[in-house]
PDB file of C-alpha atoms in Angstrom:
ATOM      1  CA  GLY A  87     115.458 140.393 128.860  1.00  0.00           C
ATOM      2  CA  ILE A  88     115.331 137.719 125.933  1.00  0.00           C
ATOM      3  CA  LYS A  89     118.508 137.467 124.765  1.00  0.00           C
ATOM      4  CA  LYS A  90     117.676 134.427 122.166  1.00  0.00           C
ATOM      5  CA  ILE A  91     115.277 132.228 120.705  1.00  0.00           C
ATOM      6  CA  SER A  92     116.568 128.506 121.275  1.00  0.00           C
ATOM      7  CA  SER A  93     117.066 126.096 117.852  1.00  0.00           C
ATOM      8  CA  ARG A  94     112.754 124.814 116.407  1.00  0.00           C
ATOM      9  CA  ALA A  95     111.023 127.070 119.457  1.00  0.00           C
ATOM     10  CA  PHE A  96     108.685 127.969 116.860  1.00  0.00           C
ATOM     11  CA  GLN A  97     109.057 125.684 114.160  1.00  0.00           C
ATOM     12  CA  GLY A  98     105.715 125.425 113.108  1.00  0.00           C
ATOM     13  CA  VAL A  99     103.704 127.620 115.115  1.00  0.00           C
ATOM     14  CA  ARG A 100     101.684 130.399 112.980  1.00  0.00           C
ATOM     15  CA  ILE A 101     102.088 134.080 113.178  1.00  0.00           C
ATOM     16  CA  LYS A 102      99.872 136.290 110.754  1.00  0.00           C
ATOM     17  CA  ASN A 103     100.162 140.234 110.289  1.00  0.00           C
ATOM     18  CA  SER A 104     102.395 141.266 112.866  1.00  0.00           C
ATOM     19  CA  PHE A 105     104.421 140.324 116.431  1.00  0.00           C
ATOM     20  CA  SER A 106     107.264 142.439 118.894  1.00  0.00           C
ATOM     21  CA  TRP A 107     110.821 140.830 119.128  1.00  0.00           C
ATOM     22  CA  PRO A 108     112.742 141.454 122.468  1.00  0.00           C
ATOM     23  CA  SER A 109     113.956 144.492 122.800  1.00  0.00           C
ATOM     24  CA  GLY A 110     117.464 142.340 123.704  1.00  0.00           C
ATOM     25  CA  LEU A 111     117.829 139.446 121.074  1.00  0.00           C
ATOM     26  CA  GLU A 112     121.002 139.031 119.579  1.00  0.00           C
ATOM     27  CA  ILE A 113     120.515 135.700 118.292  1.00  0.00           C
ATOM     28  CA  ILE A 114     118.317 133.392 116.804  1.00  0.00           C
ATOM     29  CA  GLN A 115     119.419 129.768 116.362  1.00  0.00           C
ATOM     30  CA  TYR A 116     119.070 127.600 113.346  1.00  0.00           C
ATOM     31  CA  ASN A 117     115.211 126.275 112.176  1.00  0.00           C
ATOM     32  CA  ALA A 118     113.776 128.998 115.554  1.00  0.00           C
ATOM     33  CA  PHE A 119     110.585 129.708 112.749  1.00  0.00           C
ATOM     34  CA  ALA A 120     111.118 127.350 109.861  1.00  0.00           C
ATOM     35  CA  GLY A 121     107.651 126.986 108.474  1.00  0.00           C
ATOM     36  CA  SER A 122     105.891 128.812 110.516  1.00  0.00           C
ATOM     37  CA  GLU A 123     103.740 130.809 108.145  1.00  0.00           C
ATOM     38  CA  ILE A 124     104.516 133.260 109.737  1.00  0.00           C
ATOM     39  CA  ASN A 125     102.416 136.054 107.322  1.00  0.00           C
ATOM     40  CA  ILE A 126     104.258 139.902 107.260  1.00  0.00           C
ATOM     41  CA  HIS A 127     105.361 142.316 104.538  1.00  0.00           C
ATOM     42  CA  ASP A 128     108.519 144.386 105.170  1.00  0.00           C
ATOM     43  CA  PHE A 129     110.235 142.090 107.653  1.00  0.00           C
ATOM     44  CA  THR A 130     112.365 144.185 110.314  1.00  0.00           C
ATOM     45  CA  PHE A 131     114.771 142.299 113.556  1.00  0.00           C
ATOM     46  CA  PRO A 132     115.289 144.038 116.442  1.00  0.00           C
ATOM     47  CA  THR A 133     117.904 146.269 116.447  1.00  0.00           C
ATOM     48  CA  ARG A 134     121.235 144.338 118.138  1.00  0.00           C
ATOM     49  CA  ILE A 135     120.925 141.029 116.515  1.00  0.00           C
ATOM     50  CA  LYS A 136     123.985 139.842 115.626  1.00  0.00           C
ATOM     51  CA  SER A 137     123.420 136.003 114.778  1.00  0.00           C
ATOM     52  CA  ILE A 138     120.315 134.271 112.137  1.00  0.00           C
ATOM     53  CA  GLY A 139     120.702 130.265 112.174  1.00  0.00           C
ATOM     54  CA  ALA A 140     120.788 128.380 109.687  1.00  0.00           C
ATOM     55  CA  GLY A 141     116.956 127.926 108.661  1.00  0.00           C
ATOM     56  CA  ALA A 142     115.787 129.643 110.977  1.00  0.00           C
ATOM     57  CA  PHE A 143     113.017 131.517 108.526  1.00  0.00           C
ATOM     58  CA  ARG A 144     113.018 129.168 106.007  1.00  0.00           C
ATOM     59  CA  SER A 145     109.665 128.232 104.183  1.00  0.00           C
ATOM     60  CA  ASN A 146     107.398 131.399 105.352  1.00  0.00           C
ATOM     61  CA  HIS A 147     105.511 134.420 103.543  1.00  0.00           C
ATOM     62  CA  ILE A 148     107.929 137.282 104.562  1.00  0.00           C
ATOM     63  CA  ARG A 149     106.612 139.512 101.473  1.00  0.00           C
ATOM     64  CA  GLY A 150     108.442 142.914 100.922  1.00  0.00           C
ATOM     65  CA  ALA A 151     111.797 144.237 102.090  1.00  0.00           C
ATOM     66  CA  LEU A 152     113.635 142.492 104.219  1.00  0.00           C
ATOM     67  CA  GLU A 153     116.066 144.638 105.934  1.00  0.00           C
ATOM     68  CA  ILE A 154     119.132 142.802 107.604  1.00  0.00           C
ATOM     69  CA  PRO A 155     120.694 144.845 110.090  1.00  0.00           C
ATOM     70  CA  GLU A 156     123.880 147.043 111.125  1.00  0.00           C
ATOM     71  CA  SER A 157     124.329 144.771 113.754  1.00  0.00           C
ATOM     72  CA  MET A 158     124.330 141.403 112.330  1.00  0.00           C
ATOM     73  CA  THR A 159     127.810 140.021 110.917  1.00  0.00           C
ATOM     74  CA  LEU A 160     126.681 136.284 110.367  1.00  0.00           C
ATOM     75  CA  LEU A 161     123.869 134.715 108.652  1.00  0.00           C
ATOM     76  CA  GLU A 162     124.587 131.146 108.682  1.00  0.00           C
ATOM     77  CA  SER A 163     125.366 128.608 106.381  1.00  0.00           C
ATOM     78  CA  GLY A 164     122.642 126.299 104.951  1.00  0.00           C
ATOM     79  CA  THR A 165     124.408 123.378 107.060  1.00  0.00           C
ATOM     80  CA  SER A 166     125.583 122.802 110.980  1.00  0.00           C
ATOM     81  CA  ASP A 167     127.317 119.332 112.823  1.00  0.00           C
ATOM     82  CA  LEU A 168     123.564 119.871 114.725  1.00  0.00           C
ATOM     83  CA  PHE A 169     121.527 119.264 111.542  1.00  0.00           C
ATOM     84  CA  ILE A 170     120.599 115.405 111.050  1.00  0.00           C
ATOM     85  CA  GLY A 171     118.535 115.660 107.601  1.00  0.00           C
ATOM     86  CA  ALA A 172     117.794 116.601 104.435  1.00  0.00           C
ATOM     87  CA  ALA A 173     115.079 118.921 105.012  1.00  0.00           C
ATOM     88  CA  ASP A 174     117.811 120.679 107.689  1.00  0.00           C
ATOM     89  CA  VAL A 175     120.180 121.851 104.870  1.00  0.00           C
ATOM     90  CA  ASP A 176     118.212 124.971 103.141  1.00  0.00           C
ATOM     91  CA  GLY A 177     119.232 128.394 104.326  1.00  0.00           C
ATOM     92  CA  VAL A 178     118.289 131.390 106.542  1.00  0.00           C
ATOM     93  CA  PHE A 179     116.280 132.945 104.274  1.00  0.00           C
ATOM     94  CA  SER A 180     115.065 129.461 101.977  1.00  0.00           C
ATOM     95  CA  TYR A 181     111.624 129.521  99.997  1.00  0.00           C
ATOM     96  CA  THR A 182     110.901 132.732 101.468  1.00  0.00           C
ATOM     97  CA  ASP A 183     108.507 135.388  99.110  1.00  0.00           C
ATOM     98  CA  VAL A 184     111.358 138.670 100.321  1.00  0.00           C
ATOM     99  CA  GLU A 185     111.324 140.987  97.433  1.00  0.00           C
ATOM    100  CA  SER A 186     114.083 143.417  98.437  1.00  0.00           C
ATOM    101  CA  VAL A 187     117.112 142.042 100.484  1.00  0.00           C
ATOM    102  CA  VAL A 188     119.233 145.649 102.271  1.00  0.00           C
ATOM    103  CA  MET A 189     122.654 143.787 104.435  1.00  0.00           C
ATOM    104  CA  GLY A 190     123.889 146.222 106.475  1.00  0.00           C
ATOM    105  CA  ASP A 191     127.474 147.270 106.292  1.00  0.00           C
ATOM    106  CA  ASN A 192     128.761 145.178 109.053  1.00  0.00           C
ATOM    107  CA  LEU A 193     127.725 141.694 107.914  1.00  0.00           C
ATOM    108  CA  LEU A 194     130.700 139.787 106.948  1.00  0.00           C
ATOM    109  CA  HIS A 195     129.328 136.572 105.721  1.00  0.00           C
ATOM    110  CA  VAL A 196     126.483 135.197 103.598  1.00  0.00           C
ATOM    111  CA  GLY A 197     126.016 132.167 103.883  1.00  0.00           C
ATOM    112  CA  LYS A 198     125.137 128.675 101.720  1.00  0.00           C
ATOM    113  CA  MET A 199     121.747 128.510 100.252  1.00  0.00           C
ATOM    114  CA  ALA A 200     120.854 131.828 103.076  1.00  0.00           C
ATOM    115  CA  PHE A 201     118.482 132.709  99.925  1.00  0.00           C
ATOM    116  CA  MET A 202     117.631 130.172  97.719  1.00  0.00           C
ATOM    117  CA  HIS A 203     114.822 129.927  95.749  1.00  0.00           C
ATOM    118  CA  CYS A 204     113.133 133.056  96.703  1.00  0.00           C
ATOM    119  CA  ASP A 205     111.531 133.329  93.812  1.00  0.00           C
ATOM    120  CA  PHE A 206     110.244 137.585  93.891  1.00  0.00           C
ATOM    121  CA  LEU A 207     113.788 138.414  95.464  1.00  0.00           C
ATOM    122  CA  LYS A 208     114.179 141.272  92.598  1.00  0.00           C
ATOM    123  CA  SER A 209     117.242 143.412  94.507  1.00  0.00           C
ATOM    124  CA  ILE A 210     120.364 142.988  96.831  1.00  0.00           C
ATOM    125  CA  TYR A 211     122.088 145.745  98.461  1.00  0.00           C
ATOM    126  CA  ILE A 212     125.182 144.355 100.053  1.00  0.00           C
ATOM    127  CA  GLY A 213     126.713 146.359 102.393  1.00  0.00           C
ATOM    128  CA  LYS A 214     130.552 147.393 102.457  1.00  0.00           C
ATOM    129  CA  ASN A 215     131.768 145.150 104.405  1.00  0.00           C
ATOM    130  CA  VAL A 216     130.741 142.119 103.071  1.00  0.00           C
ATOM    131  CA  GLU A 217     133.838 139.397 103.070  1.00  0.00           C
ATOM    132  CA  TYR A 218     132.445 135.915 101.553  1.00  0.00           C
ATOM    133  CA  ILE A 219     128.662 134.905  99.189  1.00  0.00           C
ATOM    134  CA  GLY A 220     128.794 131.145  99.957  1.00  0.00           C
ATOM    135  CA  ARG A 221     127.227 128.619  97.507  1.00  0.00           C
ATOM    136  CA  TYR A 222     123.743 128.859  96.257  1.00  0.00           C
ATOM    137  CA  ALA A 223     123.178 131.966  98.666  1.00  0.00           C
ATOM    138  CA  PHE A 224     120.959 133.695  95.692  1.00  0.00           C
ATOM    139  CA  GLY A 225     120.117 129.806  93.662  1.00  0.00           C
ATOM    140  CA  GLY A 226     117.406 129.786  92.029  1.00  0.00           C
ATOM    141  CA  CYS A 227     116.203 133.734  92.514  1.00  0.00           C
ATOM    142  CA  HIS A 228     114.864 134.100  88.449  1.00  0.00           C
ATOM    143  CA  ALA A 229     113.288 137.522  89.332  1.00  0.00           C
ATOM    144  CA  LEU A 230     116.691 139.274  90.596  1.00  0.00           C
ATOM    145  CA  ASN A 231     117.323 142.010  88.662  1.00  0.00           C
ATOM    146  CA  THR A 232     119.597 144.658  90.386  1.00  0.00           C
ATOM    147  CA  LEU A 233     122.572 143.743  92.700  1.00  0.00           C
ATOM    148  CA  VAL A 234     124.767 146.856  94.579  1.00  0.00           C
ATOM    149  CA  CYS A 235     127.669 146.057  96.160  1.00  0.00           C
ATOM    150  CA  MET A 236     129.628 148.222  98.586  1.00  0.00           C
ATOM    151  CA  ALA A 237     132.224 145.731  99.769  1.00  0.00           C
ATOM    152  CA  THR A 238     135.207 148.567  99.678  1.00  0.00           C
ATOM    153  CA  GLU A 239     137.538 145.002  99.003  1.00  0.00           C
ATOM    154  CA  PRO A 240     135.475 142.787  96.375  1.00  0.00           C
ATOM    155  CA  PRO A 241     133.962 139.573  98.161  1.00  0.00           C
ATOM    156  CA  LEU A 242     134.734 136.024  97.985  1.00  0.00           C
ATOM    157  CA  ILE A 243     131.591 134.936  95.807  1.00  0.00           C
ATOM    158  CA  HIS A 244     131.447 131.370  95.206  1.00  0.00           C
ATOM    159  CA  GLU A 245     131.529 130.919  91.904  1.00  0.00           C
ATOM    160  CA  GLU A 246     128.067 128.550  92.509  1.00  0.00           C
ATOM    161  CA  ALA A 247     126.217 131.697  94.196  1.00  0.00           C
ATOM    162  CA  PHE A 248     123.810 132.281  91.804  1.00  0.00           C
ATOM    163  CA  LEU A 249     122.882 128.452  91.139  1.00  0.00           C
ATOM    164  CA  VAL A 250     121.037 125.724  91.654  1.00  0.00           C
ATOM    165  CA  PRO A 251     122.379 122.362  91.433  1.00  0.00           C
ATOM    166  CA  GLU A 252     119.453 120.154  89.706  1.00  0.00           C
ATOM    167  CA  ASP A 253     120.115 117.865  92.685  1.00  0.00           C
ATOM    168  CA  TRP A 254     120.268 119.985  95.657  1.00  0.00           C
ATOM    169  CA  HIS A 255     117.389 118.437  97.124  1.00  0.00           C
ATOM    170  CA  THR A 256     119.230 115.009  97.959  1.00  0.00           C
ATOM    171  CA  GLN A 257     122.840 116.916  98.454  1.00  0.00           C
ATOM    172  CA  MET A 258     123.989 116.222 102.073  1.00  0.00           C
ATOM    173  CA  ASP A 259     127.254 117.683 101.805  1.00  0.00           C
ATOM    174  CA  LEU A 260     126.987 121.253 100.111  1.00  0.00           C
ATOM    175  CA  ASP A 261     130.351 122.610 101.057  1.00  0.00           C
TER     176      ASP A 261
END
């Protein structure tokens, strides 16, 4: 079966109402569904997913609840050596309409800009093993009013995890 969806595989392709994931899917690479106009409420991932690449779902209409499954350990950072332009620096779910996020207990790393400018994001539940939350991970999430962190050890949270730089759209070095 299909274990990986390659970079930009469905970038810009319209996906309405619903679709089914391959049951053995483990990896979704960067920008795989970026700008695809996904219009789905309560987005659910396959249970075996381990990694979602930077920008994979940016600029989509994913609404409602988003649950990061227990199998996932990494939401990649917003930049990569593979990226060549400023348009590619957005995080995994940036600019989506997500209202709540539940991160599974095995998620270790939330990359920079992961949920930046999710204007409707009201609540975040962080599982018990998150070790790091990156720069601007939740920047521009102005509706955010609930953050629950179940970490057994406090995660390292970048001092700008909840901020957005004024010139964010022109910055290339966001480390």
